C-alpha cells in the first residue's frame, strides 16, 4: 500500500526565488553561493585550528571563487559544447542567453539575463587547482598541495549544495525508474523526452558528496594526513570522481558528449573525464608519504 501511494514523487517547483521579469534569482545560483559560504566557514575553522593567518581567508576566497566559476564555465563548453566558442561566444563568457526582444544589463540587445546555468564540475576542479597554485605562490610561499589538501576537506559539502540546485532546476535528471522514490520532473528539458518517473540522480550525487565530506573532515583531524601533502587531496579526487563515475550510470545523457563521441569507448563525457582525476588522486595519496610538511 505504501509503495502504491508513494510510487513516485511529482516535482515542479519554480526555479526562481525571485522573478521580477528583468531580474531573476535562481535557486541554483543561491546554492552556489551557499557552497562558498560553507567553504569559507569551514576553512576559517581550519585556519584557526592550524594557527594560520586569518587575513589570508579573503584573498583565498577570491582566488578560489574566480578559479571555480571561470573553470566551471569554460569547462562546460570545452568538454561538452566546444562549437559554442564560435557560434555563441557571448553566452560563453556572460550569464545571458539569446532571447529576441530582451535586453540584458541594459546594453545587450536580444539577450536575457539567465545566470550561469552551464557549469562543469571537472572544469571547476581544474580552475580551483590552478587558482590555488597562484594563491600559494603569492601568499604562502610553499607547495600548493598544502592549501589544496585543506580545500579538499571543505569542497564536498559545497558540491552537495550545487547538486541540490540542479534538483531544484529539474536538470541533470536520471534515467526512467519504477523505484518508490522515483521523481517526475515536470519542468525537465524536452531533450530528455517523455516526462516519466526518473532516478533523482542529483540527490544520489549530493548524498555521496555529503558522506565524502564527513570522511574528509574525519581524515583531516588525523595529524598524519595533514602532514602528508597530497594525501587529503588524493582521497578527495579519487572518491569524488568515483561517485561521479557511478552516478553517471543513473543519469540521462546530457545531449552534449563531445569527448565521448571522439573517444567512443562506451562511456559518457562525465565518466571519461572522471578517470584521469581518479588516477591522479591515487597517485597523490600513494606518493604523499614522500612529501611531509613540517611547519618551521
PDB file of C-alpha atoms in Angstrom:
ATOM      1  CA  UNK A   1       0.000   0.000   0.000  1.00  0.00           C
ATOM      2  CA  UNK A   2       2.760   2.429   0.900  1.00  0.00           C
ATOM      3  CA  UNK A   3       4.629   1.636  -2.301  1.00  0.00           C
ATOM      4  CA  UNK A   4       1.446   2.297  -4.273  1.00  0.00           C
ATOM      5  CA  UNK A   5       0.805   5.630  -2.549  1.00  0.00           C
ATOM      6  CA  UNK A   6       4.368   6.810  -2.977  1.00  0.00           C
ATOM      7  CA  UNK A   7       5.133   5.144  -6.305  1.00  0.00           C
ATOM      8  CA  UNK A   8       6.720   8.375  -7.494  1.00  0.00           C
ATOM      9  CA  UNK A   9       7.186  11.999  -6.487  1.00  0.00           C
ATOM     10  CA  UNK A  10       5.899  14.830  -8.665  1.00  0.00           C
ATOM     11  CA  UNK A  11       8.427  17.673  -8.740  1.00  0.00           C
ATOM     12  CA  UNK A  12       7.551  21.043 -10.269  1.00  0.00           C
ATOM     13  CA  UNK A  13       8.971  23.937  -8.208  1.00  0.00           C
ATOM     14  CA  UNK A  14       9.736  27.346  -9.643  1.00  0.00           C
ATOM     15  CA  UNK A  15      13.473  27.596 -10.391  1.00  0.00           C
ATOM     16  CA  UNK A  16      13.395  31.191  -9.147  1.00  0.00           C
ATOM     17  CA  UNK A  17      13.339  32.519  -5.623  1.00  0.00           C
ATOM     18  CA  UNK A  18      12.674  35.986  -7.084  1.00  0.00           C
ATOM     19  CA  UNK A  19      11.259  36.712 -10.561  1.00  0.00           C
ATOM     20  CA  UNK A  20      10.844  40.402 -11.352  1.00  0.00           C
ATOM     21  CA  UNK A  21      10.995  39.925 -15.096  1.00  0.00           C
ATOM     22  CA  UNK A  22      14.131  41.992 -15.609  1.00  0.00           C
ATOM     23  CA  UNK A  23      15.809  40.243 -12.676  1.00  0.00           C
ATOM     24  CA  UNK A  24      15.582  36.568 -11.827  1.00  0.00           C
ATOM     25  CA  UNK A  25      17.309  34.984  -8.840  1.00  0.00           C
ATOM     26  CA  UNK A  26      17.710  31.241  -9.341  1.00  0.00           C
ATOM     27  CA  UNK A  27      17.773  28.719  -6.530  1.00  0.00           C
ATOM     28  CA  UNK A  28      20.693  27.228  -8.451  1.00  0.00           C
ATOM     29  CA  UNK A  29      22.674  30.467  -8.101  1.00  0.00           C
ATOM     30  CA  UNK A  30      21.837  30.601  -4.400  1.00  0.00           C
ATOM     31  CA  UNK A  31      23.068  27.033  -3.978  1.00  0.00           C
ATOM     32  CA  UNK A  32      26.403  28.058  -5.485  1.00  0.00           C
ATOM     33  CA  UNK A  33      26.563  30.952  -3.010  1.00  0.00           C
ATOM     34  CA  UNK A  34      25.724  28.535  -0.190  1.00  0.00           C
ATOM     35  CA  UNK A  35      28.565  26.279  -1.357  1.00  0.00           C
ATOM     36  CA  UNK A  36      31.078  29.108  -0.987  1.00  0.00           C
ATOM     37  CA  UNK A  37      29.651  30.206   2.372  1.00  0.00           C
ATOM     38  CA  UNK A  38      30.013  26.655   3.711  1.00  0.00           C
ATOM     39  CA  UNK A  39      33.549  26.524   2.355  1.00  0.00           C
ATOM     40  CA  UNK A  40      34.506  29.874   3.898  1.00  0.00           C
ATOM     41  CA  UNK A  41      33.334  28.938   7.392  1.00  0.00           C
ATOM     42  CA  UNK A  42      34.936  25.503   7.284  1.00  0.00           C
ATOM     43  CA  UNK A  43      38.203  26.964   6.035  1.00  0.00           C
ATOM     44  CA  UNK A  44      38.083  29.605   8.779  1.00  0.00           C
ATOM     45  CA  UNK A  45      37.829  26.796  11.328  1.00  0.00           C
ATOM     46  CA  UNK A  46      40.783  25.026   9.717  1.00  0.00           C
ATOM     47  CA  UNK A  47      42.878  28.214   9.764  1.00  0.00           C
ATOM     48  CA  UNK A  48      42.103  28.748  13.463  1.00  0.00           C
ATOM     49  CA  UNK A  49      42.955  25.151  14.266  1.00  0.00           C
ATOM     50  CA  UNK A  50      46.326  25.432  12.500  1.00  0.00           C
ATOM     51  CA  UNK A  51      47.122  28.978  13.685  1.00  0.00           C
ATOM     52  CA  UNK A  52      47.209  30.216  10.097  1.00  0.00           C
ATOM     53  CA  UNK A  53      46.763  33.922   9.374  1.00  0.00           C
ATOM     54  CA  UNK A  54      43.060  34.699   9.136  1.00  0.00           C
ATOM     55  CA  UNK A  55      43.911  37.638   6.849  1.00  0.00           C
ATOM     56  CA  UNK A  56      44.588  35.061   4.119  1.00  0.00           C
ATOM     57  CA  UNK A  57      40.974  33.877   4.074  1.00  0.00           C
ATOM     58  CA  UNK A  58      39.670  36.745   1.959  1.00  0.00           C
ATOM     59  CA  UNK A  59      42.257  36.501  -0.852  1.00  0.00           C
ATOM     60  CA  UNK A  60      41.928  32.704  -0.765  1.00  0.00           C
ATOM     61  CA  UNK A  61      38.159  33.008  -1.175  1.00  0.00           C
ATOM     62  CA  UNK A  62      38.612  35.412  -4.097  1.00  0.00           C
ATOM     63  CA  UNK A  63      41.152  33.201  -5.874  1.00  0.00           C
ATOM     64  CA  UNK A  64      39.078  30.036  -5.423  1.00  0.00           C
ATOM     65  CA  UNK A  65      35.822  31.770  -6.382  1.00  0.00           C
ATOM     66  CA  UNK A  66      37.231  33.122  -9.636  1.00  0.00           C
ATOM     67  CA  UNK A  67      39.042  29.879 -10.450  1.00  0.00           C
ATOM     68  CA  UNK A  68      35.995  27.735  -9.716  1.00  0.00           C
ATOM     69  CA  UNK A  69      33.431  29.776 -11.653  1.00  0.00           C
ATOM     70  CA  UNK A  70      35.712  30.506 -14.604  1.00  0.00           C
ATOM     71  CA  UNK A  71      36.919  26.902 -14.771  1.00  0.00           C
ATOM     72  CA  UNK A  72      33.386  25.518 -14.482  1.00  0.00           C
ATOM     73  CA  UNK A  73      32.054  27.851 -17.156  1.00  0.00           C
ATOM     74  CA  UNK A  74      34.872  27.253 -19.631  1.00  0.00           C
ATOM     75  CA  UNK A  75      34.833  23.525 -18.858  1.00  0.00           C
ATOM     76  CA  UNK A  76      31.138  23.339 -19.741  1.00  0.00           C
ATOM     77  CA  UNK A  77      31.876  24.472 -23.279  1.00  0.00           C
ATOM     78  CA  UNK A  78      35.325  22.922 -23.761  1.00  0.00           C
ATOM     79  CA  UNK A  79      34.188  19.459 -22.659  1.00  0.00           C
ATOM     80  CA  UNK A  80      30.543  19.483 -23.727  1.00  0.00           C
ATOM     81  CA  UNK A  81      29.902  22.135 -26.367  1.00  0.00           C
ATOM     82  CA  UNK A  82      33.116  23.445 -27.990  1.00  0.00           C
ATOM     83  CA  UNK A  83      31.240  24.824 -31.004  1.00  0.00           C
ATOM     84  CA  UNK A  84      29.746  27.473 -28.708  1.00  0.00           C
ATOM     85  CA  UNK A  85      33.043  29.396 -28.752  1.00  0.00           C
ATOM     86  CA  UNK A  86      32.326  30.126 -32.421  1.00  0.00           C
ATOM     87  CA  UNK A  87      28.514  30.072 -32.535  1.00  0.00           C
ATOM     88  CA  UNK A  88      27.649  31.770 -29.209  1.00  0.00           C
ATOM     89  CA  UNK A  89      30.773  33.429 -27.724  1.00  0.00           C
ATOM     90  CA  UNK A  90      28.758  35.970 -25.722  1.00  0.00           C
ATOM     91  CA  UNK A  91      26.914  33.182 -23.885  1.00  0.00           C
ATOM     92  CA  UNK A  92      30.204  31.510 -23.006  1.00  0.00           C
ATOM     93  CA  UNK A  93      31.552  34.495 -21.076  1.00  0.00           C
ATOM     94  CA  UNK A  94      28.394  36.208 -19.800  1.00  0.00           C
ATOM     95  CA  UNK A  95      25.361  34.871 -17.847  1.00  0.00           C
ATOM     96  CA  UNK A  96      22.952  35.523 -20.749  1.00  0.00           C
ATOM     97  CA  UNK A  97      21.036  33.568 -23.377  1.00  0.00           C
ATOM     98  CA  UNK A  98      19.791  34.657 -26.783  1.00  0.00           C
ATOM     99  CA  UNK A  99      16.180  35.831 -26.429  1.00  0.00           C
ATOM    100  CA  UNK A 100      14.734  38.246 -29.050  1.00  0.00           C
ATOM    101  CA  UNK A 101      13.109  41.299 -27.510  1.00  0.00           C
ATOM    102  CA  UNK A 102      15.059  41.233 -24.254  1.00  0.00           C
ATOM    103  CA  UNK A 103      17.920  43.484 -23.231  1.00  0.00           C
ATOM    104  CA  UNK A 104      20.330  42.162 -20.603  1.00  0.00           C
ATOM    105  CA  UNK A 105      22.261  44.614 -18.407  1.00  0.00           C
ATOM    106  CA  UNK A 106      20.778  47.500 -20.389  1.00  0.00           C
ATOM    107  CA  UNK A 107      23.097  47.106 -23.361  1.00  0.00           C
ATOM    108  CA  UNK A 108      22.893  43.563 -24.775  1.00  0.00           C
ATOM    109  CA  UNK A 109      20.012  43.698 -27.241  1.00  0.00           C
ATOM    110  CA  UNK A 110      18.137  40.405 -27.756  1.00  0.00           C
ATOM    111  CA  UNK A 111      19.826  38.737 -24.803  1.00  0.00           C
ATOM    112  CA  UNK A 112      18.220  37.772 -21.484  1.00  0.00           C
ATOM    113  CA  UNK A 113      19.989  37.500 -18.131  1.00  0.00           C
ATOM    114  CA  UNK A 114      19.678  33.857 -17.040  1.00  0.00           C
ATOM    115  CA  UNK A 115      22.655  33.396 -14.716  1.00  0.00           C
ATOM    116  CA  UNK A 116      25.468  30.898 -15.207  1.00  0.00           C
ATOM    117  CA  UNK A 117      23.397  27.767 -15.850  1.00  0.00           C
ATOM    118  CA  UNK A 118      26.099  25.696 -17.540  1.00  0.00           C
ATOM    119  CA  UNK A 119      28.900  24.847 -15.092  1.00  0.00           C
ATOM    120  CA  UNK A 120      31.051  21.718 -15.393  1.00  0.00           C
ATOM    121  CA  UNK A 121      32.434  20.161 -12.210  1.00  0.00           C
ATOM    122  CA  UNK A 122      35.543  18.866 -13.996  1.00  0.00           C
ATOM    123  CA  UNK A 123      36.338  22.380 -15.192  1.00  0.00           C
ATOM    124  CA  UNK A 124      35.689  23.723 -11.703  1.00  0.00           C
ATOM    125  CA  UNK A 125      38.194  21.241 -10.255  1.00  0.00           C
ATOM    126  CA  UNK A 126      40.874  22.338 -12.711  1.00  0.00           C
ATOM    127  CA  UNK A 127      40.070  26.001 -12.053  1.00  0.00           C
ATOM    128  CA  UNK A 128      40.436  25.585  -8.293  1.00  0.00           C
ATOM    129  CA  UNK A 129      43.739  23.700  -8.650  1.00  0.00           C
ATOM    130  CA  UNK A 130      45.185  26.426 -10.886  1.00  0.00           C
ATOM    131  CA  UNK A 131      43.936  29.280  -8.687  1.00  0.00           C
ATOM    132  CA  UNK A 132      45.293  27.543  -5.551  1.00  0.00           C
ATOM    133  CA  UNK A 133      48.695  27.315  -7.227  1.00  0.00           C
ATOM    134  CA  UNK A 134      48.789  31.058  -7.877  1.00  0.00           C
ATOM    135  CA  UNK A 135      47.471  31.802  -4.369  1.00  0.00           C
ATOM    136  CA  UNK A 136      50.207  29.679  -2.801  1.00  0.00           C
ATOM    137  CA  UNK A 137      52.939  31.344  -4.836  1.00  0.00           C
ATOM    138  CA  UNK A 138      51.814  34.808  -3.803  1.00  0.00           C
ATOM    139  CA  UNK A 139      50.732  34.326  -0.184  1.00  0.00           C
ATOM    140  CA  UNK A 140      52.010  31.039   1.266  1.00  0.00           C
ATOM    141  CA  UNK A 141      55.421  30.656  -0.363  1.00  0.00           C
ATOM    142  CA  UNK A 142      55.097  26.869  -0.129  1.00  0.00           C
ATOM    143  CA  UNK A 143      53.679  23.959  -2.102  1.00  0.00           C
ATOM    144  CA  UNK A 144      50.158  24.427  -3.416  1.00  0.00           C
ATOM    145  CA  UNK A 145      49.410  20.922  -2.128  1.00  0.00           C
ATOM    146  CA  UNK A 146      49.195  22.319   1.404  1.00  0.00           C
ATOM    147  CA  UNK A 147      46.244  24.566   0.613  1.00  0.00           C
ATOM    148  CA  UNK A 148      44.707  22.090  -1.845  1.00  0.00           C
ATOM    149  CA  UNK A 149      44.606  19.444   0.900  1.00  0.00           C
ATOM    150  CA  UNK A 150      42.568  21.819   3.015  1.00  0.00           C
ATOM    151  CA  UNK A 151      40.329  22.930   0.169  1.00  0.00           C
ATOM    152  CA  UNK A 152      39.639  19.233  -0.473  1.00  0.00           C
ATOM    153  CA  UNK A 153      38.171  18.974   3.035  1.00  0.00           C
ATOM    154  CA  UNK A 154      35.609  21.738   2.512  1.00  0.00           C
ATOM    155  CA  UNK A 155      34.544  21.184  -1.111  1.00  0.00           C
ATOM    156  CA  UNK A 156      32.317  18.061  -0.836  1.00  0.00           C
ATOM    157  CA  UNK A 157      29.567  19.724   1.209  1.00  0.00           C
ATOM    158  CA  UNK A 158      29.570  22.653  -1.203  1.00  0.00           C
ATOM    159  CA  UNK A 159      29.300  20.211  -4.080  1.00  0.00           C
ATOM    160  CA  UNK A 160      26.246  18.681  -2.422  1.00  0.00           C
ATOM    161  CA  UNK A 161      24.619  22.125  -2.281  1.00  0.00           C
ATOM    162  CA  UNK A 162      25.237  22.633  -6.009  1.00  0.00           C
ATOM    163  CA  UNK A 163      23.684  19.280  -6.879  1.00  0.00           C
ATOM    164  CA  UNK A 164      20.626  20.219  -4.831  1.00  0.00           C
ATOM    165  CA  UNK A 165      20.455  23.332  -7.007  1.00  0.00           C
ATOM    166  CA  UNK A 166      20.380  21.053 -10.057  1.00  0.00           C
ATOM    167  CA  UNK A 167      17.476  19.188  -8.430  1.00  0.00           C
ATOM    168  CA  UNK A 168      15.598  22.470  -7.940  1.00  0.00           C
ATOM    169  CA  UNK A 169      16.211  23.261 -11.617  1.00  0.00           C
ATOM    170  CA  UNK A 170      14.926  19.835 -12.753  1.00  0.00           C
ATOM    171  CA  UNK A 171      18.193  19.358 -14.655  1.00  0.00           C
ATOM    172  CA  UNK A 172      20.742  16.531 -14.828  1.00  0.00           C
ATOM    173  CA  UNK A 173      17.803  14.179 -14.343  1.00  0.00           C
ATOM    174  CA  UNK A 174      18.112  10.429 -14.015  1.00  0.00           C
ATOM    175  CA  UNK A 175      17.021   7.628 -16.293  1.00  0.00           C
ATOM    176  CA  UNK A 176      13.440   6.289 -16.088  1.00  0.00           C
ATOM    177  CA  UNK A 177      12.784   4.205 -12.980  1.00  0.00           C
ATOM    178  CA  UNK A 178       9.907   2.447 -11.240  1.00  0.00           C
ATOM    179  CA  UNK A 179      11.505   2.678  -7.780  1.00  0.00           C
ATOM    180  CA  UNK A 180       9.290   4.100  -4.987  1.00  0.00           C
ATOM    181  CA  UNK A 181      11.426   7.254  -4.722  1.00  0.00           C
ATOM    182  CA  UNK A 182      11.490   7.962  -8.470  1.00  0.00           C
ATOM    183  CA  UNK A 183      10.668  11.564  -9.383  1.00  0.00           C
ATOM    184  CA  UNK A 184       8.555  13.026 -12.183  1.00  0.00           C
ATOM    185  CA  UNK A 185      10.350  16.236 -13.197  1.00  0.00           C
ATOM    186  CA  UNK A 186       7.509  18.180 -14.811  1.00  0.00           C
ATOM    187  CA  UNK A 187       9.839  21.038 -15.748  1.00  0.00           C
ATOM    188  CA  UNK A 188      12.552  18.842 -17.274  1.00  0.00           C
ATOM    189  CA  UNK A 189      14.017  19.833 -20.609  1.00  0.00           C
ATOM    190  CA  UNK A 190      12.209  18.405 -23.625  1.00  0.00           C
ATOM    191  CA  UNK A 191      15.573  16.970 -24.710  1.00  0.00           C
ATOM    192  CA  UNK A 192      15.107  14.264 -22.067  1.00  0.00           C
ATOM    193  CA  UNK A 193      11.981  13.025 -23.832  1.00  0.00           C
ATOM    194  CA  UNK A 194       8.770  11.954 -22.116  1.00  0.00           C
ATOM    195  CA  UNK A 195       8.011  13.104 -18.568  1.00  0.00           C
ATOM    196  CA  UNK A 196       8.136   9.862 -16.587  1.00  0.00           C
ATOM    197  CA  UNK A 197       9.342   8.880 -13.088  1.00  0.00           C
ATOM    198  CA  UNK A 198      13.140   9.022 -13.026  1.00  0.00           C
ATOM    199  CA  UNK A 199      16.068   8.402 -10.713  1.00  0.00           C
ATOM    200  CA  UNK A 200      16.768  11.571  -8.656  1.00  0.00           C
ATOM    201  CA  UNK A 201      20.402  11.327  -9.784  1.00  0.00           C
ATOM    202  CA  UNK A 202      21.183  14.803  -8.448  1.00  0.00           C
ATOM    203  CA  UNK A 203      20.246  13.687  -4.936  1.00  0.00           C
ATOM    204  CA  UNK A 204      22.242  10.454  -5.280  1.00  0.00           C
ATOM    205  CA  UNK A 205      25.302  12.538  -6.076  1.00  0.00           C
ATOM    206  CA  UNK A 206      24.565  15.072  -3.331  1.00  0.00           C
ATOM    207  CA  UNK A 207      24.256  12.277  -0.749  1.00  0.00           C
ATOM    208  CA  UNK A 208      27.549  10.797  -1.918  1.00  0.00           C
ATOM    209  CA  UNK A 209      29.251  14.168  -1.502  1.00  0.00           C
ATOM    210  CA  UNK A 210      27.807  14.637   1.993  1.00  0.00           C
ATOM    211  CA  UNK A 211      29.200  11.255   3.063  1.00  0.00           C
ATOM    212  CA  UNK A 212      32.555  12.128   1.484  1.00  0.00           C
ATOM    213  CA  UNK A 213      32.512  15.465   3.314  1.00  0.00           C
ATOM    214  CA  UNK A 214      32.262  13.750   6.691  1.00  0.00           C
ATOM    215  CA  UNK A 215      35.002  11.296   5.697  1.00  0.00           C
ATOM    216  CA  UNK A 216      37.302  14.150   4.637  1.00  0.00           C
ATOM    217  CA  UNK A 217      36.726  16.042   7.886  1.00  0.00           C
ATOM    218  CA  UNK A 218      37.456  12.888   9.910  1.00  0.00           C
ATOM    219  CA  UNK A 219      40.695  12.269   7.999  1.00  0.00           C
ATOM    220  CA  UNK A 220      41.729  15.896   8.408  1.00  0.00           C
ATOM    221  CA  UNK A 221      41.581  15.524  12.190  1.00  0.00           C
ATOM    222  CA  UNK A 222      44.317  12.878  11.948  1.00  0.00           C
ATOM    223  CA  UNK A 223      47.623  14.762  12.050  1.00  0.00           C
ATOM    224  CA  UNK A 224      49.398  12.188   9.887  1.00  0.00           C
ATOM    225  CA  UNK A 225      47.208  13.054   6.887  1.00  0.00           C
ATOM    226  CA  UNK A 226      47.684  16.781   7.410  1.00  0.00           C
ATOM    227  CA  UNK A 227      51.442  16.345   7.250  1.00  0.00           C
ATOM    228  CA  UNK A 228      51.465  14.115   4.158  1.00  0.00           C
ATOM    229  CA  UNK A 229      50.995  16.727   1.459  1.00  0.00           C
ATOM    230  CA  UNK A 230      48.652  15.480  -1.229  1.00  0.00           C
ATOM    231  CA  UNK A 231      47.100  12.714   0.890  1.00  0.00           C
ATOM    232  CA  UNK A 232      43.812  14.516   1.546  1.00  0.00           C
ATOM    233  CA  UNK A 233      43.643  15.866  -1.990  1.00  0.00           C
ATOM    234  CA  UNK A 234      44.262  12.359  -3.311  1.00  0.00           C
ATOM    235  CA  UNK A 235      41.439  10.844  -1.260  1.00  0.00           C
ATOM    236  CA  UNK A 236      39.146  13.670  -2.324  1.00  0.00           C
ATOM    237  CA  UNK A 237      39.876  13.402  -6.053  1.00  0.00           C
ATOM    238  CA  UNK A 238      39.584   9.622  -6.140  1.00  0.00           C
ATOM    239  CA  UNK A 239      36.315   9.292  -4.236  1.00  0.00           C
ATOM    240  CA  UNK A 240      34.569  12.425  -5.516  1.00  0.00           C
ATOM    241  CA  UNK A 241      35.080  11.404  -9.118  1.00  0.00           C
ATOM    242  CA  UNK A 242      34.348   7.772  -8.301  1.00  0.00           C
ATOM    243  CA  UNK A 243      30.971   8.946  -7.002  1.00  0.00           C
ATOM    244  CA  UNK A 244      30.519  10.977 -10.179  1.00  0.00           C
ATOM    245  CA  UNK A 245      31.523   7.973 -12.328  1.00  0.00           C
ATOM    246  CA  UNK A 246      28.994   5.659 -10.622  1.00  0.00           C
ATOM    247  CA  UNK A 247      26.108   8.144 -10.594  1.00  0.00           C
ATOM    248  CA  UNK A 248      26.560   8.711 -14.333  1.00  0.00           C
ATOM    249  CA  UNK A 249      25.101   5.225 -14.873  1.00  0.00           C
ATOM    250  CA  UNK A 250      21.797   6.537 -13.476  1.00  0.00           C
ATOM    251  CA  UNK A 251      21.811   9.861 -15.346  1.00  0.00           C
ATOM    252  CA  UNK A 252      20.227  10.702 -18.657  1.00  0.00           C
ATOM    253  CA  UNK A 253      22.634  11.651 -21.416  1.00  0.00           C
ATOM    254  CA  UNK A 254      23.137  15.423 -21.255  1.00  0.00           C
ATOM    255  CA  UNK A 255      22.930  15.652 -25.039  1.00  0.00           C
ATOM    256  CA  UNK A 256      26.405  17.166 -25.475  1.00  0.00           C
ATOM    257  CA  UNK A 257      29.009  14.427 -25.491  1.00  0.00           C
ATOM    258  CA  UNK A 258      31.940  15.976 -27.364  1.00  0.00           C
ATOM    259  CA  UNK A 259      34.634  13.925 -25.604  1.00  0.00           C
ATOM    260  CA  UNK A 260      32.635  10.670 -25.563  1.00  0.00           C
ATOM    261  CA  UNK A 261      31.816  10.938 -29.265  1.00  0.00           C
ATOM    262  CA  UNK A 262      35.502  11.454 -30.061  1.00  0.00           C
ATOM    263  CA  UNK A 263      36.846   8.563 -27.971  1.00  0.00           C
ATOM    264  CA  UNK A 264      33.838   6.215 -28.381  1.00  0.00           C
ATOM    265  CA  UNK A 265      34.578   3.736 -25.576  1.00  0.00           C
ATOM    266  CA  UNK A 266      31.046   3.163 -24.318  1.00  0.00           C
ATOM    267  CA  UNK A 267      31.248   5.718 -21.511  1.00  0.00           C
ATOM    268  CA  UNK A 268      29.807   9.215 -21.390  1.00  0.00           C
ATOM    269  CA  UNK A 269      31.638  12.522 -21.021  1.00  0.00           C
ATOM    270  CA  UNK A 270      31.339  12.658 -17.247  1.00  0.00           C
ATOM    271  CA  UNK A 271      32.791   9.176 -16.811  1.00  0.00           C
ATOM    272  CA  UNK A 272      35.659   9.634 -19.272  1.00  0.00           C
ATOM    273  CA  UNK A 273      36.652  12.943 -17.688  1.00  0.00           C
ATOM    274  CA  UNK A 274      36.463  11.428 -14.185  1.00  0.00           C
ATOM    275  CA  UNK A 275      39.012   8.680 -14.848  1.00  0.00           C
ATOM    276  CA  UNK A 276      42.110  10.966 -15.046  1.00  0.00           C
ATOM    277  CA  UNK A 277      41.105  12.693 -11.798  1.00  0.00           C
ATOM    278  CA  UNK A 278      40.720   9.324 -10.060  1.00  0.00           C
ATOM    279  CA  UNK A 279      44.147   8.194 -11.263  1.00  0.00           C
ATOM    280  CA  UNK A 280      45.744  11.462 -10.165  1.00  0.00           C
ATOM    281  CA  UNK A 281      44.064  11.047  -6.775  1.00  0.00           C
ATOM    282  CA  UNK A 282      45.508   7.550  -6.368  1.00  0.00           C
ATOM    283  CA  UNK A 283      48.981   8.774  -7.294  1.00  0.00           C
ATOM    284  CA  UNK A 284      48.829  11.712  -4.873  1.00  0.00           C
ATOM    285  CA  UNK A 285      47.708   9.537  -1.981  1.00  0.00           C
ATOM    286  CA  UNK A 286      50.243   6.763  -2.586  1.00  0.00           C
ATOM    287  CA  UNK A 287      53.142   9.192  -3.045  1.00  0.00           C
ATOM    288  CA  UNK A 288      52.128  11.520  -0.188  1.00  0.00           C
ATOM    289  CA  UNK A 289      54.390   9.702   2.316  1.00  0.00           C
ATOM    290  CA  UNK A 290      57.319  11.203   0.443  1.00  0.00           C
ATOM    291  CA  UNK A 291      56.017  14.744   0.936  1.00  0.00           C
ATOM    292  CA  UNK A 292      55.976  15.505   4.655  1.00  0.00           C
ATOM    293  CA  UNK A 293      55.139  19.062   5.667  1.00  0.00           C
ATOM    294  CA  UNK A 294      56.712  20.419   8.827  1.00  0.00           C
ATOM    295  CA  UNK A 295      55.894  23.955   9.901  1.00  0.00           C
ATOM    296  CA  UNK A 296      59.074  25.901  10.601  1.00  0.00           C
TER     297      UNK A 296
END
